Amino acid sequence: MDNDAQAAPLLGIDIGGSGIKGALVRAQTGELLTERYRLETPQPSTPDAVARTVAKIVRFFDYQGTVGCTFPAIVKGGVTLSAANVDKGWVGLDADALLTEATGCEVHLLNDADAAGRAEVTFGAGKDRAGVVIVLTLGTGIGSALFLDGTLVPNTEFGHLFLAGGQEAEAWASDRARKDEDLHWKKWGGRLDAYLKHLEFIFSPDLFILGGGVSKKSDKFMEFLDLKTPVVPAALRNEAGIVGAALWAAHAE
Ligand code: BGC
């Protein structure tokens, strides 16, 4: 690959429960080269409807290269294998093939938290951090990414752990739970603390990175976390998914 080809911007697309966002990214630096272009996620979020929306984003950028795309579910070899917060039609679907066909570009999907984690470990709060790093995205669901010395163990799904008391972590400690149950910060912070303590006991991590929209408000809940492991907010905030998607496209090229 020559230097010009290496510098070619890559399109990263972040498929979320409410919005689908894309931007051109310089994968070597993690820098966004354009504004983010956002369209509403179609409801219901069926594969065909989402594929049409992704194709509109690709057309908006008049883009022709490899596309990296996040998805809020287990993704293995381009096949989506779960659908906790999206239309069940995605389960068992060759999503890489569907989106490649819909866009006319080669598209590669990866789990949304794995994408955000890759971005954080490459450019953000986990850069140059050795050992076991756990990145959690706290949003509608809870996404997770587990790294050992910068290498990802994909599709960990720690949001679906069951905690003492029988509650699923995602239903109990996600940002959606905070909003739906109208929990004050101390109460929600206490839940997050209990969940992180469980992860701490199981994995003995060296660092927790907390991402997702609520990480912008970390000053409201960090004081309620009482862990032996360092906990830091994500550095890339709402760009992490797009940047991680572009890294995935670069990896596939
Ligand atoms: C899904 C994960 C996803 C997370 C965040 C969970 O419900 O199972 O795959 O990473 O939500 O979107």
PDB file of C-alpha atoms and ligand atoms in Angstrom:
ATOM      1  CA  MET A   1       0.000   0.000   0.000  1.00  0.00           C
ATOM      2  CA  ASP A   2       1.513   3.400  -0.904  1.00  0.00           C
ATOM      3  CA  ASN A   3       1.329   6.448   1.343  1.00  0.00           C
ATOM      4  CA  ASP A   4      -1.568   8.027  -0.538  1.00  0.00           C
ATOM      5  CA  ALA A   5      -3.664   4.906  -0.212  1.00  0.00           C
ATOM      6  CA  GLN A   6      -2.812   4.709   3.486  1.00  0.00           C
ATOM      7  CA  ALA A   7      -4.037   8.240   4.026  1.00  0.00           C
ATOM      8  CA  ALA A   8      -7.375   7.679   2.221  1.00  0.00           C
ATOM      9  CA  PRO A   9     -10.244   8.520   4.554  1.00  0.00           C
ATOM     10  CA  LEU A  10     -12.528   5.659   5.525  1.00  0.00           C
ATOM     11  CA  LEU A  11     -16.245   5.845   6.189  1.00  0.00           C
ATOM     12  CA  GLY A  12     -17.264   4.804   9.694  1.00  0.00           C
ATOM     13  CA  ILE A  13     -20.956   4.267  10.418  1.00  0.00           C
ATOM     14  CA  ASP A  14     -22.441   3.813  13.878  1.00  0.00           C
ATOM     15  CA  ILE A  15     -25.824   2.066  13.975  1.00  0.00           C
ATOM     16  CA  GLY A  16     -27.636   2.820  17.221  1.00  0.00           C
ATOM     17  CA  GLY A  17     -31.143   2.317  18.526  1.00  0.00           C
ATOM     18  CA  SER A  18     -32.237   5.880  17.740  1.00  0.00           C
ATOM     19  CA  GLY A  19     -29.735   7.223  15.201  1.00  0.00           C
ATOM     20  CA  ILE A  20     -27.426   6.033  12.436  1.00  0.00           C
ATOM     21  CA  LYS A  21     -24.394   8.296  12.096  1.00  0.00           C
ATOM     22  CA  GLY A  22     -21.510   8.373   9.684  1.00  0.00           C
ATOM     23  CA  ALA A  23     -18.355  10.397   9.104  1.00  0.00           C
ATOM     24  CA  LEU A  24     -15.145  10.144   7.138  1.00  0.00           C
ATOM     25  CA  VAL A  25     -12.257   9.281   9.405  1.00  0.00           C
ATOM     26  CA  ARG A  26      -8.498   9.282   9.068  1.00  0.00           C
ATOM     27  CA  ALA A  27      -7.960   5.831  10.530  1.00  0.00           C
ATOM     28  CA  GLN A  28      -4.276   6.475  11.212  1.00  0.00           C
ATOM     29  CA  THR A  29      -5.077   9.238  13.698  1.00  0.00           C
ATOM     30  CA  GLY A  30      -8.733   8.704  14.605  1.00  0.00           C
ATOM     31  CA  GLU A  31      -9.526  12.195  13.386  1.00  0.00           C
ATOM     32  CA  LEU A  32     -12.996  12.926  11.967  1.00  0.00           C
ATOM     33  CA  LEU A  33     -12.538  14.655   8.607  1.00  0.00           C
ATOM     34  CA  THR A  34     -16.197  15.645   8.230  1.00  0.00           C
ATOM     35  CA  GLU A  35     -19.149  16.548  10.393  1.00  0.00           C
ATOM     36  CA  ARG A  36     -21.194  13.565  11.477  1.00  0.00           C
ATOM     37  CA  TYR A  37     -24.199  12.954   9.235  1.00  0.00           C
ATOM     38  CA  ARG A  38     -27.101  11.495  11.217  1.00  0.00           C
ATOM     39  CA  LEU A  39     -30.359   9.894  10.147  1.00  0.00           C
ATOM     40  CA  GLU A  40     -33.045   8.454  12.412  1.00  0.00           C
ATOM     41  CA  THR A  41     -32.913   4.690  12.873  1.00  0.00           C
ATOM     42  CA  PRO A  42     -36.035   3.351  11.120  1.00  0.00           C
ATOM     43  CA  GLN A  43     -38.672   1.884  13.444  1.00  0.00           C
ATOM     44  CA  PRO A  44     -39.042  -1.026  13.352  1.00  0.00           C
ATOM     45  CA  SER A  45     -35.322  -1.427  12.747  1.00  0.00           C
ATOM     46  CA  THR A  46     -35.691  -4.246  10.211  1.00  0.00           C
ATOM     47  CA  PRO A  47     -32.624  -5.264   8.220  1.00  0.00           C
ATOM     48  CA  ASP A  48     -33.974  -3.880   4.930  1.00  0.00           C
ATOM     49  CA  ALA A  49     -35.003  -0.525   6.414  1.00  0.00           C
ATOM     50  CA  VAL A  50     -31.654  -0.099   8.177  1.00  0.00           C
ATOM     51  CA  ALA A  51     -29.793  -1.139   5.002  1.00  0.00           C
ATOM     52  CA  ARG A  52     -31.606   1.606   3.048  1.00  0.00           C
ATOM     53  CA  THR A  53     -30.624   4.181   5.680  1.00  0.00           C
ATOM     54  CA  VAL A  54     -26.990   3.040   5.641  1.00  0.00           C
ATOM     55  CA  ALA A  55     -27.031   3.308   1.828  1.00  0.00           C
ATOM     56  CA  LYS A  56     -28.281   6.916   2.114  1.00  0.00           C
ATOM     57  CA  ILE A  57     -25.335   7.746   4.371  1.00  0.00           C
ATOM     58  CA  VAL A  58     -22.880   6.184   1.920  1.00  0.00           C
ATOM     59  CA  ARG A  59     -24.460   8.200  -0.931  1.00  0.00           C
ATOM     60  CA  PHE A  60     -24.379  11.409   1.141  1.00  0.00           C
ATOM     61  CA  PHE A  61     -20.586  11.103   1.340  1.00  0.00           C
ATOM     62  CA  ASP A  62     -20.367   9.991  -2.302  1.00  0.00           C
ATOM     63  CA  TYR A  63     -18.125   7.263  -0.930  1.00  0.00           C
ATOM     64  CA  GLN A  64     -16.663   4.289  -2.725  1.00  0.00           C
ATOM     65  CA  GLY A  65     -14.204   2.519  -0.405  1.00  0.00           C
ATOM     66  CA  THR A  66     -14.503  -0.022   2.379  1.00  0.00           C
ATOM     67  CA  VAL A  67     -17.075   0.851   5.051  1.00  0.00           C
ATOM     68  CA  GLY A  68     -16.826  -0.075   8.723  1.00  0.00           C
ATOM     69  CA  CYS A  69     -20.119  -0.265  10.545  1.00  0.00           C
ATOM     70  CA  THR A  70     -21.045  -0.833  14.187  1.00  0.00           C
ATOM     71  CA  PHE A  71     -24.073  -2.825  15.250  1.00  0.00           C
ATOM     72  CA  PRO A  72     -25.604  -3.169  18.749  1.00  0.00           C
ATOM     73  CA  ALA A  73     -25.463  -6.973  18.873  1.00  0.00           C
ATOM     74  CA  ILE A  74     -23.103  -9.934  18.652  1.00  0.00           C
ATOM     75  CA  VAL A  75     -21.368  -9.892  15.254  1.00  0.00           C
ATOM     76  CA  LYS A  76     -19.274 -12.848  14.183  1.00  0.00           C
ATOM     77  CA  GLY A  77     -17.743 -13.026  10.728  1.00  0.00           C
ATOM     78  CA  GLY A  78     -20.202 -10.384   9.506  1.00  0.00           C
ATOM     79  CA  VAL A  79     -23.234 -12.336  10.771  1.00  0.00           C
ATOM     80  CA  THR A  80     -25.409 -10.671  13.423  1.00  0.00           C
ATOM     81  CA  LEU A  81     -26.217 -13.250  16.070  1.00  0.00           C
ATOM     82  CA  SER A  82     -28.376 -11.438  18.624  1.00  0.00           C
ATOM     83  CA  ALA A  83     -30.805  -8.517  18.766  1.00  0.00           C
ATOM     84  CA  ALA A  84     -31.378  -7.273  22.323  1.00  0.00           C
ATOM     85  CA  ASN A  85     -32.504  -3.761  21.357  1.00  0.00           C
ATOM     86  CA  VAL A  86     -33.168  -4.070  17.599  1.00  0.00           C
ATOM     87  CA  ASP A  87     -35.562  -5.913  15.316  1.00  0.00           C
ATOM     88  CA  LYS A  88     -35.305  -9.684  15.747  1.00  0.00           C
ATOM     89  CA  GLY A  89     -34.933 -10.086  11.961  1.00  0.00           C
ATOM     90  CA  TRP A  90     -31.203  -9.481  12.413  1.00  0.00           C
ATOM     91  CA  VAL A  91     -30.603 -12.738  14.287  1.00  0.00           C
ATOM     92  CA  GLY A  92     -28.582 -15.111  12.109  1.00  0.00           C
ATOM     93  CA  LEU A  93     -28.367 -12.678   9.192  1.00  0.00           C
ATOM     94  CA  ASP A  94     -25.302 -12.199   6.980  1.00  0.00           C
ATOM     95  CA  ALA A  95     -25.334  -8.461   7.643  1.00  0.00           C
ATOM     96  CA  ASP A  96     -22.022  -7.795   5.869  1.00  0.00           C
ATOM     97  CA  ALA A  97     -23.553  -9.254   2.688  1.00  0.00           C
ATOM     98  CA  LEU A  98     -26.842  -7.335   3.090  1.00  0.00           C
ATOM     99  CA  LEU A  99     -25.149  -3.964   3.600  1.00  0.00           C
ATOM    100  CA  THR A 100     -22.557  -4.623   0.899  1.00  0.00           C
ATOM    101  CA  GLU A 101     -25.382  -5.327  -1.555  1.00  0.00           C
ATOM    102  CA  ALA A 102     -27.408  -2.284  -0.418  1.00  0.00           C
ATOM    103  CA  THR A 103     -24.528   0.192  -0.605  1.00  0.00           C
ATOM    104  CA  GLY A 104     -22.395  -1.132  -3.464  1.00  0.00           C
ATOM    105  CA  CYS A 105     -19.388  -0.792  -1.134  1.00  0.00           C
ATOM    106  CA  GLU A 106     -17.655  -3.517   0.818  1.00  0.00           C
ATOM    107  CA  VAL A 107     -19.143  -3.249   4.326  1.00  0.00           C
ATOM    108  CA  HIS A 108     -17.783  -4.884   7.485  1.00  0.00           C
ATOM    109  CA  LEU A 109     -19.740  -4.898  10.730  1.00  0.00           C
ATOM    110  CA  LEU A 110     -18.564  -5.209  14.307  1.00  0.00           C
ATOM    111  CA  ASN A 111     -20.222  -4.958  17.697  1.00  0.00           C
ATOM    112  CA  ASP A 112     -20.779  -1.332  18.784  1.00  0.00           C
ATOM    113  CA  ALA A 113     -18.981  -1.623  22.127  1.00  0.00           C
ATOM    114  CA  ASP A 114     -16.083  -3.472  20.508  1.00  0.00           C
ATOM    115  CA  ALA A 115     -15.835  -0.552  18.060  1.00  0.00           C
ATOM    116  CA  ALA A 116     -15.920   2.065  20.830  1.00  0.00           C
ATOM    117  CA  GLY A 117     -13.406   0.014  22.802  1.00  0.00           C
ATOM    118  CA  ARG A 118     -11.022  -0.276  19.857  1.00  0.00           C
ATOM    119  CA  ALA A 119     -11.185   3.495  19.408  1.00  0.00           C
ATOM    120  CA  GLU A 120     -10.546   4.161  23.113  1.00  0.00           C
ATOM    121  CA  VAL A 121      -7.658   1.707  23.319  1.00  0.00           C
ATOM    122  CA  THR A 122      -6.068   3.043  20.124  1.00  0.00           C
ATOM    123  CA  PHE A 123      -6.567   6.787  20.583  1.00  0.00           C
ATOM    124  CA  GLY A 124      -8.392   7.509  23.835  1.00  0.00           C
ATOM    125  CA  ALA A 125      -8.506   6.663  27.521  1.00  0.00           C
ATOM    126  CA  GLY A 126      -6.981   3.202  27.036  1.00  0.00           C
ATOM    127  CA  LYS A 127      -4.077   4.243  24.816  1.00  0.00           C
ATOM    128  CA  ASP A 128      -0.813   2.556  25.816  1.00  0.00           C
ATOM    129  CA  ARG A 129      -2.473   0.832  28.770  1.00  0.00           C
ATOM    130  CA  ALA A 130      -1.148  -2.676  29.326  1.00  0.00           C
ATOM    131  CA  GLY A 131      -2.999  -5.466  31.081  1.00  0.00           C
ATOM    132  CA  VAL A 132      -6.727  -6.114  31.233  1.00  0.00           C
ATOM    133  CA  VAL A 133      -8.888  -3.158  30.201  1.00  0.00           C
ATOM    134  CA  ILE A 134     -12.693  -3.285  30.247  1.00  0.00           C
ATOM    135  CA  VAL A 135     -14.629  -0.696  28.261  1.00  0.00           C
ATOM    136  CA  LEU A 136     -18.354  -0.402  29.005  1.00  0.00           C
ATOM    137  CA  THR A 137     -20.826   1.650  27.006  1.00  0.00           C
ATOM    138  CA  LEU A 138     -23.741   2.759  29.159  1.00  0.00           C
ATOM    139  CA  GLY A 139     -26.734   3.655  27.053  1.00  0.00           C
ATOM    140  CA  THR A 140     -29.982   1.942  26.060  1.00  0.00           C
ATOM    141  CA  GLY A 141     -28.112  -1.272  26.734  1.00  0.00           C
ATOM    142  CA  ILE A 142     -24.748  -1.977  28.296  1.00  0.00           C
ATOM    143  CA  GLY A 143     -22.057  -2.892  25.791  1.00  0.00           C
ATOM    144  CA  SER A 144     -18.665  -4.282  26.737  1.00  0.00           C
ATOM    145  CA  ALA A 145     -15.211  -4.696  25.247  1.00  0.00           C
ATOM    146  CA  LEU A 146     -12.428  -6.663  26.929  1.00  0.00           C
ATOM    147  CA  PHE A 147      -8.764  -6.082  26.064  1.00  0.00           C
ATOM    148  CA  LEU A 148      -5.555  -7.772  27.098  1.00  0.00           C
ATOM    149  CA  ASP A 149      -2.505  -5.659  26.247  1.00  0.00           C
ATOM    150  CA  GLY A 150      -4.531  -3.877  23.573  1.00  0.00           C
ATOM    151  CA  THR A 151      -5.920  -7.041  21.953  1.00  0.00           C
ATOM    152  CA  LEU A 152      -9.702  -7.374  21.935  1.00  0.00           C
ATOM    153  CA  VAL A 153     -11.639 -10.446  23.012  1.00  0.00           C
ATOM    154  CA  PRO A 154     -14.708  -9.740  20.832  1.00  0.00           C
ATOM    155  CA  ASN A 155     -18.416 -10.032  21.687  1.00  0.00           C
ATOM    156  CA  THR A 156     -18.118 -10.263  25.457  1.00  0.00           C
ATOM    157  CA  GLU A 157     -21.712  -9.107  26.246  1.00  0.00           C
ATOM    158  CA  PHE A 158     -21.084  -8.275  29.928  1.00  0.00           C
ATOM    159  CA  GLY A 159     -24.303  -6.254  29.909  1.00  0.00           C
ATOM    160  CA  HIS A 160     -26.174  -9.543  29.967  1.00  0.00           C
ATOM    161  CA  LEU A 161     -24.562 -10.838  33.142  1.00  0.00           C
ATOM    162  CA  PHE A 162     -27.032 -11.658  35.883  1.00  0.00           C
ATOM    163  CA  LEU A 163     -26.271 -10.131  39.266  1.00  0.00           C
ATOM    164  CA  ALA A 164     -27.035 -11.291  42.790  1.00  0.00           C
ATOM    165  CA  GLY A 165     -30.759 -10.697  43.162  1.00  0.00           C
ATOM    166  CA  GLY A 166     -31.402 -12.092  39.688  1.00  0.00           C
ATOM    167  CA  GLN A 167     -31.449  -8.849  37.735  1.00  0.00           C
ATOM    168  CA  GLU A 168     -29.704  -8.578  34.376  1.00  0.00           C
ATOM    169  CA  ALA A 169     -27.006  -5.867  34.503  1.00  0.00           C
ATOM    170  CA  GLU A 170     -28.294  -4.036  31.425  1.00  0.00           C
ATOM    171  CA  ALA A 171     -31.889  -3.864  32.655  1.00  0.00           C
ATOM    172  CA  TRP A 172     -30.756  -2.618  36.072  1.00  0.00           C
ATOM    173  CA  ALA A 173     -27.714  -0.379  35.584  1.00  0.00           C
ATOM    174  CA  SER A 174     -27.919   1.003  32.018  1.00  0.00           C
ATOM    175  CA  ASP A 175     -28.549   4.679  31.369  1.00  0.00           C
ATOM    176  CA  ARG A 176     -31.993   3.663  30.136  1.00  0.00           C
ATOM    177  CA  ALA A 177     -32.728   2.133  33.555  1.00  0.00           C
ATOM    178  CA  ARG A 178     -31.639   5.418  35.188  1.00  0.00           C
ATOM    179  CA  LYS A 179     -33.992   7.402  32.970  1.00  0.00           C
ATOM    180  CA  ASP A 180     -36.934   4.979  32.920  1.00  0.00           C
ATOM    181  CA  GLU A 181     -36.924   4.552  36.689  1.00  0.00           C
ATOM    182  CA  ASP A 182     -36.080   8.212  37.248  1.00  0.00           C
ATOM    183  CA  LEU A 183     -33.177   7.245  39.523  1.00  0.00           C
ATOM    184  CA  HIS A 184     -31.185   9.991  41.173  1.00  0.00           C
ATOM    185  CA  TRP A 185     -27.426   9.894  40.560  1.00  0.00           C
ATOM    186  CA  LYS A 186     -26.572   8.385  43.932  1.00  0.00           C
ATOM    187  CA  LYS A 187     -28.996   5.519  43.483  1.00  0.00           C
ATOM    188  CA  TRP A 188     -27.905   4.787  39.914  1.00  0.00           C
ATOM    189  CA  GLY A 189     -24.250   5.261  40.844  1.00  0.00           C
ATOM    190  CA  GLY A 190     -24.742   2.655  43.577  1.00  0.00           C
ATOM    191  CA  ARG A 191     -26.104   0.191  41.048  1.00  0.00           C
ATOM    192  CA  LEU A 192     -23.215   0.865  38.692  1.00  0.00           C
ATOM    193  CA  ASP A 193     -20.806   0.398  41.574  1.00  0.00           C
ATOM    194  CA  ALA A 194     -22.303  -3.009  42.457  1.00  0.00           C
ATOM    195  CA  TYR A 195     -22.093  -4.095  38.821  1.00  0.00           C
ATOM    196  CA  LEU A 196     -18.499  -2.907  38.417  1.00  0.00           C
ATOM    197  CA  LYS A 197     -17.526  -4.623  41.682  1.00  0.00           C
ATOM    198  CA  HIS A 198     -18.854  -7.880  40.251  1.00  0.00           C
ATOM    199  CA  LEU A 199     -16.818  -7.423  37.070  1.00  0.00           C
ATOM    200  CA  GLU A 200     -13.800  -6.449  39.179  1.00  0.00           C
ATOM    201  CA  PHE A 201     -14.078  -9.651  41.189  1.00  0.00           C
ATOM    202  CA  ILE A 202     -14.388 -11.833  38.086  1.00  0.00           C
ATOM    203  CA  PHE A 203     -11.740 -10.222  35.852  1.00  0.00           C
ATOM    204  CA  SER A 204      -9.312  -8.319  38.123  1.00  0.00           C
ATOM    205  CA  PRO A 205      -8.981  -5.625  35.444  1.00  0.00           C
ATOM    206  CA  ASP A 206      -6.308  -2.927  35.419  1.00  0.00           C
ATOM    207  CA  LEU A 207      -8.657  -0.240  34.127  1.00  0.00           C
ATOM    208  CA  PHE A 208     -12.364   0.405  33.537  1.00  0.00           C
ATOM    209  CA  ILE A 209     -13.332   2.907  30.830  1.00  0.00           C
ATOM    210  CA  LEU A 210     -16.931   4.117  30.919  1.00  0.00           C
ATOM    211  CA  GLY A 211     -18.416   5.288  27.622  1.00  0.00           C
ATOM    212  CA  GLY A 212     -21.839   5.974  26.157  1.00  0.00           C
ATOM    213  CA  GLY A 213     -23.764   9.241  26.334  1.00  0.00           C
ATOM    214  CA  VAL A 214     -23.819   9.297  30.138  1.00  0.00           C
ATOM    215  CA  SER A 215     -19.995   9.412  30.277  1.00  0.00           C
ATOM    216  CA  LYS A 216     -20.315  13.149  29.529  1.00  0.00           C
ATOM    217  CA  LYS A 217     -21.895  13.468  32.981  1.00  0.00           C
ATOM    218  CA  SER A 218     -19.294  11.415  34.836  1.00  0.00           C
ATOM    219  CA  ASP A 219     -18.863  14.182  37.444  1.00  0.00           C
ATOM    220  CA  LYS A 220     -22.408  13.323  38.619  1.00  0.00           C
ATOM    221  CA  PHE A 221     -21.747   9.669  39.460  1.00  0.00           C
ATOM    222  CA  MET A 222     -18.003   8.959  39.782  1.00  0.00           C
ATOM    223  CA  GLU A 223     -18.125   9.867  43.468  1.00  0.00           C
ATOM    224  CA  PHE A 224     -20.477   6.918  44.080  1.00  0.00           C
ATOM    225  CA  LEU A 225     -18.027   4.379  42.659  1.00  0.00           C
ATOM    226  CA  ASP A 226     -15.804   2.726  45.215  1.00  0.00           C
ATOM    227  CA  LEU A 227     -13.509   0.316  43.387  1.00  0.00           C
ATOM    228  CA  LYS A 228      -9.915  -0.819  43.724  1.00  0.00           C
ATOM    229  CA  THR A 229      -9.555  -0.588  39.954  1.00  0.00           C
ATOM    230  CA  PRO A 230      -9.064   2.838  38.331  1.00  0.00           C
ATOM    231  CA  VAL A 231     -12.220   4.014  36.503  1.00  0.00           C
ATOM    232  CA  VAL A 232     -12.077   6.756  33.868  1.00  0.00           C
ATOM    233  CA  PRO A 233     -14.635   8.223  31.467  1.00  0.00           C
ATOM    234  CA  ALA A 234     -14.172   7.499  27.757  1.00  0.00           C
ATOM    235  CA  ALA A 235     -12.173  10.172  25.949  1.00  0.00           C
ATOM    236  CA  LEU A 236     -13.765  10.014  22.502  1.00  0.00           C
ATOM    237  CA  ARG A 237     -17.352  10.357  23.702  1.00  0.00           C
ATOM    238  CA  ASN A 238     -19.888  10.046  20.906  1.00  0.00           C
ATOM    239  CA  GLU A 239     -17.239   9.743  18.206  1.00  0.00           C
ATOM    240  CA  ALA A 240     -15.866   6.449  19.523  1.00  0.00           C
ATOM    241  CA  GLY A 241     -18.248   4.231  17.519  1.00  0.00           C
ATOM    242  CA  ILE A 242     -17.559   5.942  14.205  1.00  0.00           C
ATOM    243  CA  VAL A 243     -13.803   5.939  14.799  1.00  0.00           C
ATOM    244  CA  GLY A 244     -13.850   2.276  15.822  1.00  0.00           C
ATOM    245  CA  ALA A 245     -15.899   1.428  12.727  1.00  0.00           C
ATOM    246  CA  ALA A 246     -13.314   3.148  10.517  1.00  0.00           C
ATOM    247  CA  LEU A 247     -10.538   1.213  12.273  1.00  0.00           C
ATOM    248  CA  TRP A 248     -12.453  -1.956  11.446  1.00  0.00           C
ATOM    249  CA  ALA A 249     -12.665  -0.932   7.778  1.00  0.00           C
ATOM    250  CA  ALA A 250      -8.908  -0.280   7.791  1.00  0.00           C
ATOM    251  CA  HIS A 251      -8.343  -3.694   9.344  1.00  0.00           C
ATOM    252  CA  ALA A 252     -10.416  -5.309   6.567  1.00  0.00           C
ATOM    253  CA  GLU A 253      -8.661  -3.545   3.678  1.00  0.00           C
TER     254      GLU A 253
HETATM  255  C1  BGC B   1     -26.222  -5.846  23.167  1.00  0.00           C
HETATM  256  C2  BGC B   1     -24.756  -5.624  22.880  1.00  0.00           C
HETATM  257  C3  BGC B   1     -24.499  -4.148  22.652  1.00  0.00           C
HETATM  258  C4  BGC B   1     -25.041  -3.323  23.798  1.00  0.00           C
HETATM  259  C5  BGC B   1     -24.886  -1.838  23.556  1.00  0.00           C
HETATM  260  C6  BGC B   1     -26.650  -4.975  24.322  1.00  0.00           C
HETATM  261  O1  BGC B   1     -27.995  -5.179  24.598  1.00  0.00           O
HETATM  262  O2  BGC B   1     -26.485  -7.204  23.501  1.00  0.00           O
HETATM  263  O3  BGC B   1     -24.365  -6.383  21.763  1.00  0.00           O
HETATM  264  O4  BGC B   1     -23.118  -3.946  22.513  1.00  0.00           O
HETATM  265  O5  BGC B   1     -26.408  -3.606  23.997  1.00  0.00           O
HETATM  266  O6  BGC B   1     -25.573  -1.421  22.420  1.00  0.00           O
END
